[in-house]
Every structure is written in structure tokens, then in C-alpha cells.
Amino acid sequence: MMRDRAAPPCLPRHRSEGTELRFLHTADWHLGRLFHARSLIEDQAFVLDQFVALVRDVRPDAVLIAGDVYDRAVPPPEAVALLDDVLARIVIGAGVPVVMIAGNHDSAQRLDFGARLLAARGLHVAGRVGAETTCVTLVDAHGEVRIYALPYAEPAAVRDAFGVDLSSHEAALGAQLDAIRAAHPAGVRAVAVGHAFVVGGAVSESERPLSVGGSGAVAAELFHGFDLVALGHLHRPQTIGGRVHYSGSLLKYSLSEADHRKSVSLIELDGSGEVRIEQIGLQPRRDLRILQGELADLIAAGPGDARRDDYVYAVLTDTGALLDPMARLREAYPNALAIERAILARSGQAGEAGRQLRELDTGSLFANFFREVSDADLNGDQRRALDDLLAGMEASERESA
Amino acid sequence: MMRDRAAPPCLPRHRSEGTELRFLHTADWHLGRLFHARSLIEDQAFVLDQFVALVRDVRPDAVLIAGDVYDRAVPPPEAVALLDDVLARIVIGAGVPVVMIAGNHDSAQRLDFGARLLAARGLHVAGRVGAETTCVTLVDAHGEVRIYALPYAEPAAVRDAFGVDLSSHEAALGAQLDAIRAAHPAGVRAVAVGHAFVVGGAVSESERPLSVGGSGAVAAELFHGFDLVALGHLHRPQTIGGRVHYSGSLLKYSLSEADHRKSVSLIELDGSGEVRIEQIGLQPRRDLRILQGELADLIAAGPGDARRDDYVYAVLTDTGALLDPMARLREAYPNALAIERAILARSGQAGEAGRQLRELDTGSLFANFFREVSDADLNGDQRRALDDLLAGMEASERESA
């Protein structure tokens, strides 16, 4: 297991004043995201104000931001300004160090700008993957804790950085983790901040698949030896096997998340490496709700609904024709996003089929389409050619301006 | 002249070890620029390596980068990575503070990312204009020098930041400078870093006009009271009135610059505020040259030309038809960019007319077009409507992703 690699320095060091280390873990902010063509920037600023207040109140030893900070490689300028403001308020205003990694929605190179300079002030950013993993040391009464920042990386990027031949997400992450373990000092607690899809995790509709033509999933066992693994990617808060934790996303970013309770996670790590996780809810500026019923009933209920400013997705059960239902619905619910006609969904079957279709990745959708028009399945070569093409398009979309 | 405004703090302070202050002044890097569809990123990295070596050698008290750091609001990721690397080598590697402002090609908000955190490490970035101008204090044996960083800003942005009604570039810059002078302590030397078009400056073809339907020019007298004004925007190195200095651009970014000698400026400021400027040439990876002659002669000269890798613009004097002249020229000059046929330019007249046309801004081009198709000039209202439209398009292009 030991490799011919010098132990990487793990600097700078931050000293903790408490008897156990406390982290605030969050992820998947997706700043700059559009939802049904509406900008969510004010909603994002609203909950991030609460998050900054929480940081000031809790005074954790570090804030961990586990990727998908932005929604796309080139975020709109107001998203850049919001992130700049929030980070300055945490790092300068509250004096709390931040460890932040790139997710699959972020541009690794763009997020890396100024990283070496920012680290001096307590903002530790890991955008691009490298043979040396970004590492920060915390020191408490029990000794050291090393926090390893593992940015999301395509297998090809890990192959280039490590000079190892590999092609899957699991092999790529495994190579990074092996290198860390080989150089990690015995008896020192280890925390990983990462962005990955762990097998068994519950998915939502707003997560962009990590891999075309495959799940990109990794086994939770891959992280063996780490006391805490703070992850991003899956939007539902969840813990897998006790130590692998998703904080979940900042807001509800798809209809499939309407029943989520979004939160950030306060994680305590004691001297023996035991972990305690508490989820702390954030109040959205507007919630996302699905309302079902006849249009007239929904409209009638609007004036008495204290949360009529919520983002509303309406499933209308009316059987007859409706004149301009969206305009009428918006008089009662001004932030109504979309309408679905239950009757048109043939008692829900087509609706369910549509939902299933929406969950398929592009490769599978194309394979279905191919089968319908050609009466034959894609053969192995065709499927591989398609996957290569889609992977190339996705990589180029992620990195190009 | 005094305003009801508290004197802004001018921090942090950097202490000089020499008997006079020394600056390295550069501007208009335009990282990410395409030239005849070719990326110049390797050329830019090549001269910036020399610049970093010069910084290590000269050890100035500060490096001043006067705007147009990037060529466009959303630069390609490799340009972001190059700037990150160069700044880290100067600020961390050489330990020299940097004052950098946004030019009219940069996105003010994007360049501002991390500014408050970066300042702690010695990288002072001014992207967005604000009522308080970014200020850095240097201290030498003679006392203090304040460096004011004035990012390029549209008049509308200055109007918003200062709450003053103004509409011209001169009024906007004047308002910023008045506010600085009103709060500047007597007897302290003052340096401004700005991005502007000063009346009398020599223009090149690669500078994007600051103002649609007007020159956007400001009088040099606007800067009265400053000991040194280190500017960007004009690509030819030049000094106007002794104290107002353009370092010029990093590389030749248009044919009109073929005769330029590109350089960075070493500026010494003594205790009495006297300025001495020395231009230090940088060696480009490939020069830009205009070659004139018959195709066969140019091709014959290529193998013996020690600089055959230069970017070459060929003016061919052949009078007959030529078969695929670019492919043939590139066998001799592999980086030939373009060919102009002197014969087609009717003894140079059409060539000159074409050159004049290329120097016109979009508004004037449209006015010419309107005159040709309608036999009438744009009236005042039409011209204003056009200018508003173009200004809006330009602003939106600058800020949108």
C-alpha cells in the first residue's frame, strides 16, 4: 500500500479552541441556477445570509463546501459576486477557515483562481485535481486532524495527474484515496471533502449524472480509514454507513425535492474519531410546493394561503378545457412555475412514464430513440461510440467558455 | 473642492527598502486573445515568464497592472490559469505586491472575486468602481506614497456609486479624482493607476473604443495633483506631459502595432515626487511582421530567414493570378496570418480606405451604411437611439456570461 511518494505537507494549520472539532458542512449551492427560467439568486442570497449568521453563532473550526458551488462552468456575474461576498463574510468577518472543492458543475480552472493566495487568508480552494491533494491541518486538544480536499475530477484528469492508467470514477477516486492513505501519519484523524455518487445514495432529478453511459457510482468502502467523509453531489441530506455524509443542497432544485427538508450539517468529531451529525434547517425565501386540485379550488385557496409566494407546481385535476390557466393561477400564486394536467396524463400513467423518461440520461434516451426508429438495439460498438461522443461533449461544455 | 466624505483608509502598508520607490508598470495583457483565429496564450505565457524574471531581478516596490488583463469578460480557462500562475509567482514567489485594475475588456465583477481576501496577501484588485477607491500605502525613507486603483467604469456605474449626475467619461473620472484629492493628505505623494483614453494619445487598431458615438477621451489635466499616473488602454508605450504614462500592451495585438517595440516600464519616484521612466523590452516568442513583395520572392527568402516562425502578414505585389498563395506562403512562413493583394487594392487606395473603415466604430459604420442605402443622414434622434442601443449591447456583452 505504501507508495514511493514523499508525505505531502499539510499546511497551513489552524488551532481549535474547543474540546472537539466542529465543522459546518454544506454543498451543492448551484449559485446562478435557473429554475423554470427564473433566477434563484435572491433565494440563494436569502439562505446564505442565514448560513453566515449560523457560522457566526456556531463558530465551527472550519466550513466545508463540498462542490457544485456554481451551477455551471461560467456562472453569471451576480453569482460570482454573491460567492465572493459570502466567503469574505465567513473568512474575514467571522474568522472561520473554509475548505471548498469543485463539483461536476464547476469549472476546475476557474474555481482555482487565486487559490495559493487565498489559502494564506484561510480560504482553501481545490479546483483542479493534482498528484498532491490540498490538505489543511486542524489541531485540537487531542492532536491533529487532516482535512483532504478532493475536487471532482474526470477519470482522464486523474490519469494525467497521477500517471496511472484508469478509466472509471471508482478507480480514479480510489487512486487519490490510496495516495492519501499511503502518506497519512498513523494516529492522526482524517477527514475527506469530496464530490461523488456513493452507491446506495438517494438521487434527485437535479443532479447531473457524473458519467455518461454509467452511474459513475463509487462504493462507500472506498473511503475506508477516514473518520469523516463530507460529500456533495446528492441533493438529499443523508448519511451512508455512519461516516459518509451528504449535507444536501442549499435549496430545492427540482420537483423531486419538494418533500426534502434542506439543511446544513453541524458535525462534531471527537478525539477518538467518533462523529456526531446534526442537521440544521435553513428557511428558504420561498418554498417549493406541489399543489393538486381543480384550478378554481386552488385559486380560491390562494388569498388565505400564508405561503402564497412559494414556488408552486400545480397538478390540475380539471377534466374540461381551461382558458389560460397559468395566468389565472398566478393571480393567486404569483410565483407559480408550471402546470401539469392530470387528465392529459391518462390517469397518471403517462405522467409516470414521463417522469421515468426525465430520469434517463442522454445516452439511454438516444438508445430508446434508436430502437424506435430502426427496430434494432445499438450494438456494443455503436453504444461505445455514442458514449465517447457524449462524454466529449460534456467535458467540452464543462470547460469551454 | 472638499467633500463631506471621511478620509478613506489607505491600507495595507508596504514598506520600501530603497531610497526611492520603484514600480514595474504594465497593462493590456489581453490574456485569451485570438488573433486571426489563433490563440496567443503561449505567446503570452512566453513574455510573462520574462516579466516574472524581471520582477525577481528588479524587485520593485509594487507591480502596477493597468487594466485589460483579459481580452473579454469571460476569458477561456487557460487564460484564468495563466493569470493565476503569474500573480502567484509575483506575489508569493517574489514577494512583490501587485495593484491590478479592470479595463474595459474585463468583467468588473468577475475580476473582483476574492479581492478582500487577496489583499491580505498583497494582491490588490479593483474590479468594480465604488465611492471608496481602493488604496494602498507605500512607505519609503521620505514618507508615504498612496497608490489609488481606479478601475475602468462606465459613466453610469460612477453615477450609481457616487450618486452624482454625470454622463461623460471625463465627468466620471473627474468625480473619482476629485473625491480622492479632497481626502488625500497634504504632502503625501500620490499615484493613480487607471484605464482611460487621454487626449493626444496615439491609438492602435486593437483598442476597443471606450464610448460609442464619441471618443471617451479625457484631458491629461484631469489628473492634476498626481505625481504619477500609470495608465492602460492605449497599446503604444507613451508618456503624455511627463507624468501620465502608458506602458503599452504585452504583445502586438493588431497590424497597426507591427512597428511598436513592446515593453514594460520601470518607473522611479523620488522623495520630491520626481518621476523617471525606463522602458524595458520583452522578447516575444514570435514577432509580428508585415512582408511586402512577390509571392515567389517571399517564399524564396523564407528558408534563410532566421525569424521565419514570426507571425507574418504578407502584402503581395504579384499582378497575375496566384494558386493557393496562403498554403504556399505557409511552407516558407508557417505562422503566416493573412495575405493582402496589393493589385486588388488599386495602388493602395482601397487598402487605405479599408484601413480607415476598420478604424471606424460600429456607430459610424452604421451611419455610413444608412447614408448609402437611404440617401440621407441619420438625424439627431436616430443617432441617439442608435448610440443607446449599441451602448446597451456593449454593456450587456461585457457583463453577461
Short mmCIF file of C-alpha atoms in Angstrom, two decimals, chain A residues 16 64 71 74 122 134 138 162 183 195 224 243 268 321 325 342:
data_model
loop_
_atom_site.label_atom_id
_atom_site.label_comp_id
_atom_site.label_asym_id
_atom_site.label_seq_id
_atom_site.Cartn_x
_atom_site.Cartn_y
_atom_site.Cartn_z
CA SER A 16 -9.10 24.83 17.60
CA LEU A 64 -16.64 22.53 4.38
CA ASP A 71 -24.43 25.75 -11.32
CA VAL A 74 -19.27 30.07 -16.43
CA GLY A 122 -7.87 30.82 5.35
CA THR A 134 -4.86 20.02 -0.99
CA LEU A 138 -6.54 21.41 12.38
CA PHE A 162 -1.18 10.50 -11.29
CA ALA A 183 1.22 9.23 3.20
CA HIS A 195 -17.95 15.27 -4.62
CA HIS A 224 -12.07 3.20 4.48
CA ARG A 243 -19.28 8.37 8.41
CA GLU A 268 -18.62 17.09 15.68
CA ALA A 321 -60.94 22.79 -21.22
CA PRO A 325 -54.87 28.57 -16.57
CA ALA A 342 -53.65 15.20 -14.59
#
